[in-house]
Structure formats: C-alpha cells, structure tokens
Amino acid sequence: MQKAIVVGATSGIGKEVALVLAERGWQVGICGRRTTLLKSIAEETENIIGYKELDVTKDDAPTLLREFVEETGGMDLYFHSSGIGWQNPDMNSEKELLTVETNATGFTRMVTAAYRYFEESSRKGHIACISSIAGTKGLGAAPAYSATKRFQNHYLECLEQNARMRGVKVRFTDIRPGFVATNLIAGGSYPMQLTAKETAMEIVHALERKKSIAVIDWKYAILVFFWKLIPRYLWVRMKVISPSSTSRN
C-alpha cells in the first residue's frame, strides 16, 4: 500500500488532499502546526495512520519529518501544502519577511529533506508542492508572495533536473491553483473561486497522471496562458490582485 506524508494538512487544500488520498486507499500521515486539528482528522478518517506537529520555519522540521516517516513505515509521496501570504500593497516589511521565511526558506528546508530521503533510501518517490499561479508574473499587490511562488516553481524545476543528472528516482509535480474558497481568503472579493474539495480532486488526478506542472483548474490555465503573453512594460501598469493565503497550516 502506498504511503504519503502531507505537510500543511490542518485545513484547506492540504487537508482535502490528505482526505482524498485516504479515500483512494493511500496510507496517509499528516503534519502541521495545530496538533488538535491533526488529531481530530486522524481519529475521524480511515487510512490516516498518524500525525505530527511540525513547523516548516523551525530548524528541527527536517528531523521531525524523518522521524515521522520512520514511524509510519516509509514514504512514497511527499506533499507540501504549507504556505503563507498577504495582499501587501503598503509593503509591510514584517509580512514580506515572514512570507519569505515560510514560502522560500521553509519550503526549501522541507523539500530538500524529502529529496534526501528518497535519494538515501534508493526508493522511487514523488514530491508534489502547492505553489500558485501567482508565480507566473510579478504581482505588485503581493510582492513577497508572488516572488516566493516563482522561487518554488524554479526550485522544483531545478530539483527535477538534478534528479535526472544524478539518477535519483523521484518525480516532481508543481501544483499551481488559482483562487480556492477556503477561510484563507474569506472576506475578499475573488473571481472564479474553486472549492477546496474539487481542487483536491483535480490535484490527485494530476498526481496520478504524473504531471510535472498542474494549473488548477482549466479556467486558470487559460488565464495564465494569456498572462504570459503580456509584455513587461504593459504588465507593470496593470492592477492585478493575488491568490494569496494567510496561514501556514
């Protein structure tokens, strides 16, 4: 039976992906910062085989991940859903730096830990991460969020090339959702919102198809296609909101 570890599973997309994987027969371990919520999910869901409190911004997070993988008997899929961000047009420096700490430093800390696990165990694996369509272009409404999502896009591409160069048997999926209707964007006016459940279903479908990049959903795939065609000198004159979140899970 295949085993997955989902980091950022207390709510939103991470939680729903964990539930969909469990429904499809995966054995799933869940991690996040809120132990009470993790415990509740594990107790109520068949095939959720354990939980671990873990904060991606802490230096001990890779050690805790490795311990949890050993406790649950291995890992075939590492799924990273931990992230943070704000609409920050006023450039609050605390928000910008916290976003970088979580989405860049924390992301790198955890993804490289998962990569090393697969390399050292000589086990075929899969690393999948929630990034965002916000990485497509620089978004003035959320500079750090947009920039760190672009960082994630490129980092996964680099790791995929690194794995091929070094013969590490791991594949990657960069998942780029649009606006997802969770409590993370509650109170805002966002177009074309998706539900967390339908987003999770599409994500798992993309994982099963072994896609390297998955834009969720088709409407956003069209939007991103046209975003890419806009030249820089026009783009920087446009007002564009960001599909950002406000929780690390």
C-alpha positions as a Python dict, from the first residue, in 0.01 Angstrom:
ca = {
    (1, 'M'): (0, 0, 0),
    (2, 'Q'): (136, 342, -94),
    (3, 'K'): (223, 592, 180),
    (4, 'A'): (201, 971, 168),
    (5, 'I'): (310, 1244, 407),
    (6, 'V'): (114, 1570, 378),
    (7, 'V'): (271, 1878, 537),
    (8, 'G'): (24, 2161, 595),
    (9, 'A'): (-273, 1931, 647),
    (10, 'T'): (-473, 2102, 921),
    (11, 'S'): (-710, 2283, 683),
    (12, 'G'): (-774, 2397, 328),
    (13, 'I'): (-616, 2225, 29),
    (14, 'G'): (-368, 2021, 233),
    (15, 'K'): (-640, 1868, 447),
    (16, 'E'): (-861, 1790, 147),
    (17, 'V'): (-575, 1628, -45),
    (18, 'A'): (-499, 1410, 258),
    (19, 'L'): (-864, 1304, 273),
    (20, 'V'): (-885, 1227, -100),
    (21, 'L'): (-566, 1020, -87),
    (22, 'A'): (-701, 830, 216),
    (23, 'E'): (-1031, 767, 36),
    (24, 'R'): (-835, 617, -254),
    (25, 'G'): (-656, 372, -32),
    (26, 'W'): (-334, 554, 46),
    (27, 'Q'): (-192, 535, 397),
    (28, 'V'): (-150, 900, 491),
    (29, 'G'): (49, 1073, 762),
    (30, 'I'): (-38, 1436, 828),
    (31, 'C'): (174, 1721, 966),
    (32, 'G'): (110, 2079, 1066),
    (33, 'R'): (136, 2332, 1347),
    (34, 'R'): (-205, 2271, 1511),
    (35, 'T'): (-198, 1938, 1693),
    (36, 'T'): (-563, 1942, 1798),
    (37, 'L'): (-683, 1967, 1439),
    (38, 'L'): (-440, 1698, 1320),
    (39, 'K'): (-556, 1464, 1596),
    (40, 'S'): (-922, 1520, 1505),
    (41, 'I'): (-858, 1445, 1135),
    (42, 'A'): (-661, 1132, 1219),
    (43, 'E'): (-926, 999, 1457),
    (44, 'E'): (-1212, 1059, 1214),
    (45, 'T'): (-1056, 932, 891),
    (46, 'E'): (-975, 579, 784),
    (47, 'N'): (-623, 537, 641),
    (48, 'I'): (-487, 844, 820),
    (49, 'I'): (-218, 647, 1001),
    (50, 'G'): (-60, 917, 1216),
    (51, 'Y'): (6, 1284, 1275),
    (52, 'K'): (299, 1503, 1379),
    (53, 'E'): (325, 1862, 1497),
    (54, 'L'): (573, 2035, 1269),
    (55, 'D'): (653, 2396, 1179),
    (56, 'V'): (838, 2441, 849),
    (57, 'T'): (1005, 2760, 975),
    (58, 'K'): (1187, 2574, 1253),
    (59, 'D'): (1531, 2417, 1216),
    (60, 'D'): (1415, 2085, 1362),
    (61, 'A'): (1143, 2034, 1098),
    (62, 'P'): (1352, 1803, 871),
    (63, 'T'): (1444, 1584, 1170),
    (64, 'L'): (1080, 1563, 1275),
    (65, 'L'): (982, 1472, 920),
    (66, 'R'): (1238, 1192, 903),
    (67, 'E'): (1125, 1059, 1242),
    (68, 'F'): (764, 1063, 1126),
    (69, 'V'): (847, 881, 803),
    (70, 'E'): (1015, 608, 1006),
    (71, 'E'): (721, 592, 1248),
    (72, 'T'): (473, 546, 962),
    (73, 'G'): (683, 291, 777),
    (74, 'G'): (815, 487, 479),
    (75, 'M'): (707, 743, 223),
    (76, 'D'): (619, 720, -145),
    (77, 'L'): (473, 1073, -180),
    (78, 'Y'): (578, 1391, -5),
    (79, 'F'): (304, 1655, -43),
    (80, 'H'): (387, 2013, 61),
    (81, 'S'): (92, 2243, 124),
    (82, 'S'): (236, 2478, 384),
    (83, 'G'): (242, 2841, 280),
    (84, 'I'): (160, 3197, 379),
    (85, 'G'): (94, 3530, 210),
    (86, 'W'): (-96, 3856, 209),
    (87, 'Q'): (-215, 4128, -19),
    (88, 'N'): (55, 4373, 89),
    (89, 'P'): (45, 4682, -137),
    (90, 'D'): (168, 4901, 151),
    (91, 'M'): (484, 4689, 173),
    (92, 'N'): (468, 4597, 541),
    (93, 'S'): (820, 4458, 589),
    (94, 'E'): (721, 4212, 864),
    (95, 'K'): (470, 4046, 634),
    (96, 'E'): (718, 4035, 347),
    (97, 'L'): (990, 3873, 558),
    (98, 'L'): (755, 3620, 718),
    (99, 'T'): (635, 3521, 373),
    (100, 'V'): (993, 3465, 258),
    (101, 'E'): (1072, 3270, 576),
    (102, 'T'): (781, 3032, 517),
    (103, 'N'): (749, 3009, 139),
    (104, 'A'): (1117, 3019, 49),
    (105, 'T'): (1329, 2912, 347),
    (106, 'G'): (1071, 2674, 500),
    (107, 'F'): (978, 2535, 161),
    (108, 'T'): (1344, 2468, 75),
    (109, 'R'): (1406, 2314, 417),
    (110, 'M'): (1128, 2058, 374),
    (111, 'V'): (1153, 1978, 4),
    (112, 'T'): (1527, 1913, 26),
    (113, 'A'): (1467, 1691, 332),
    (114, 'A'): (1216, 1485, 133),
    (115, 'Y'): (1454, 1474, -163),
    (116, 'R'): (1738, 1347, 56),
    (117, 'Y'): (1511, 1079, 198),
    (118, 'F'): (1435, 939, -146),
    (119, 'E'): (1798, 964, -252),
    (120, 'E'): (1935, 791, 57),
    (121, 'S'): (1670, 518, 63),
    (122, 'S'): (1708, 447, -311),
    (123, 'R'): (1329, 438, -311),
    (124, 'K'): (1118, 561, -601),
    (125, 'G'): (934, 869, -484),
    (126, 'H'): (718, 1165, -572),
    (127, 'I'): (744, 1520, -440),
    (128, 'A'): (442, 1742, -504),
    (129, 'C'): (404, 2101, -385),
    (130, 'I'): (134, 2365, -384),
    (131, 'S'): (275, 2678, -543),
    (132, 'S'): (38, 2921, -720),
    (133, 'I'): (-50, 3088, -1045),
    (134, 'A'): (89, 3396, -866),
    (135, 'G'): (436, 3279, -967),
    (136, 'T'): (356, 3344, -1333),
    (137, 'K'): (413, 3721, -1316),
    (138, 'G'): (529, 3969, -1054),
    (139, 'L'): (223, 4089, -861),
    (140, 'G'): (255, 4433, -706),
    (141, 'A'): (-29, 4367, -462),
    (142, 'A'): (167, 4082, -301),
    (143, 'P'): (538, 4112, -385),
    (144, 'A'): (689, 3854, -148),
    (145, 'Y'): (409, 3606, -209),
    (146, 'S'): (440, 3630, -586),
    (147, 'A'): (820, 3618, -577),
    (148, 'T'): (835, 3318, -344),
    (149, 'K'): (589, 3128, -560),
    (150, 'R'): (811, 3196, -861),
    (151, 'F'): (1102, 3070, -649),
    (152, 'Q'): (910, 2749, -579),
    (153, 'N'): (836, 2700, -949),
    (154, 'H'): (1203, 2730, -1040),
    (155, 'Y'): (1330, 2530, -742),
    (156, 'L'): (1116, 2230, -835),
    (157, 'E'): (1234, 2256, -1194),
    (158, 'C'): (1596, 2263, -1072),
    (159, 'L'): (1542, 1962, -847),
    (160, 'E'): (1383, 1766, -1129),
    (161, 'Q'): (1686, 1832, -1346),
    (162, 'N'): (1918, 1749, -1055),
    (163, 'A'): (1743, 1418, -1000),
    (164, 'R'): (1784, 1323, -1366),
    (165, 'M'): (2151, 1423, -1363),
    (166, 'R'): (2224, 1220, -1051),
    (167, 'G'): (1995, 924, -1112),
    (168, 'V'): (1770, 991, -812),
    (169, 'K'): (1441, 809, -865),
    (170, 'V'): (1199, 1086, -775),
    (171, 'R'): (948, 1277, -985),
    (172, 'F'): (800, 1618, -914),
    (173, 'T'): (466, 1792, -952),
    (174, 'D'): (434, 2170, -927),
    (175, 'I'): (69, 2243, -847),
    (176, 'R'): (-47, 2595, -932),
    (177, 'P'): (-402, 2669, -811),
    (178, 'G'): (-600, 2983, -869),
    (179, 'F'): (-838, 3123, -606),
    (180, 'V'): (-963, 2849, -373),
    (181, 'A'): (-1262, 2924, -149),
    (182, 'T'): (-1131, 2849, 199),
    (183, 'N'): (-1118, 3055, 518),
    (184, 'L'): (-778, 3174, 397),
    (185, 'I'): (-935, 3419, 153),
    (186, 'A'): (-1257, 3476, 345),
    (187, 'G'): (-1382, 3833, 331),
    (188, 'G'): (-1219, 3916, -1),
    (189, 'S'): (-1373, 3954, -343),
    (190, 'Y'): (-1205, 3694, -564),
    (191, 'P'): (-1321, 3579, -908),
    (192, 'M'): (-1360, 3221, -1032),
    (193, 'Q'): (-1329, 3064, -687),
    (194, 'L'): (-1281, 2689, -661),
    (195, 'T'): (-1380, 2473, -365),
    (196, 'A'): (-1104, 2304, -167),
    (197, 'K'): (-1262, 1964, -234),
    (198, 'E'): (-1278, 2000, -612),
    (199, 'T'): (-928, 2143, -612),
    (200, 'A'): (-802, 1841, -416),
    (201, 'M'): (-973, 1602, -659),
    (202, 'E'): (-801, 1771, -954),
    (203, 'I'): (-469, 1768, -773),
    (204, 'V'): (-484, 1395, -701),
    (205, 'H'): (-584, 1334, -1063),
    (206, 'A'): (-275, 1529, -1174),
    (207, 'L'): (-58, 1325, -938),
    (208, 'E'): (-195, 1001, -1080),
    (209, 'R'): (-120, 1126, -1432),
    (210, 'K'): (237, 1210, -1320),
    (211, 'K'): (214, 1567, -1443),
    (212, 'S'): (516, 1790, -1387),
    (213, 'I'): (306, 2111, -1378),
    (214, 'A'): (-64, 2124, -1296),
    (215, 'V'): (-255, 2453, -1317),
    (216, 'I'): (-582, 2417, -1126),
    (217, 'D'): (-826, 2443, -1300),
    (218, 'W'): (-876, 2481, -1679),
    (219, 'K'): (-1006, 2838, -1645),
    (220, 'Y'): (-688, 2943, -1471),
    (221, 'A'): (-479, 2755, -1728),
    (222, 'I'): (-630, 2983, -1994),
    (223, 'L'): (-575, 3291, -1775),
    (224, 'V'): (-210, 3202, -1715),
    (225, 'F'): (-156, 3143, -2087),
    (226, 'F'): (-265, 3499, -2164),
    (227, 'W'): (-76, 3645, -1866),
    (228, 'K'): (245, 3510, -2014),
    (229, 'L'): (179, 3695, -2341),
    (230, 'I'): (159, 4037, -2177),
    (231, 'P'): (489, 4228, -2217),
    (232, 'R'): (656, 4365, -1906),
    (233, 'Y'): (605, 4731, -1995),
    (234, 'L'): (228, 4673, -2004),
    (235, 'W'): (213, 4432, -1710),
    (236, 'V'): (371, 4674, -1461),
    (237, 'R'): (99, 4928, -1544),
    (238, 'M'): (-183, 4687, -1462),
    (239, 'K'): (-365, 4638, -1131),
    (240, 'V'): (-373, 4266, -1053),
    (241, 'I'): (-479, 4101, -726),
    (242, 'S'): (-303, 3795, -588),
    (243, 'P'): (-440, 3448, -496),
    (244, 'S'): (-259, 3461, -162),
    (245, 'S'): (-322, 3280, 165),
    (246, 'T'): (-277, 3373, 530),
    (247, 'S'): (-187, 3052, 711),
    (248, 'R'): (100, 2805, 734),
    (249, 'N'): (-123, 2515, 849),
}
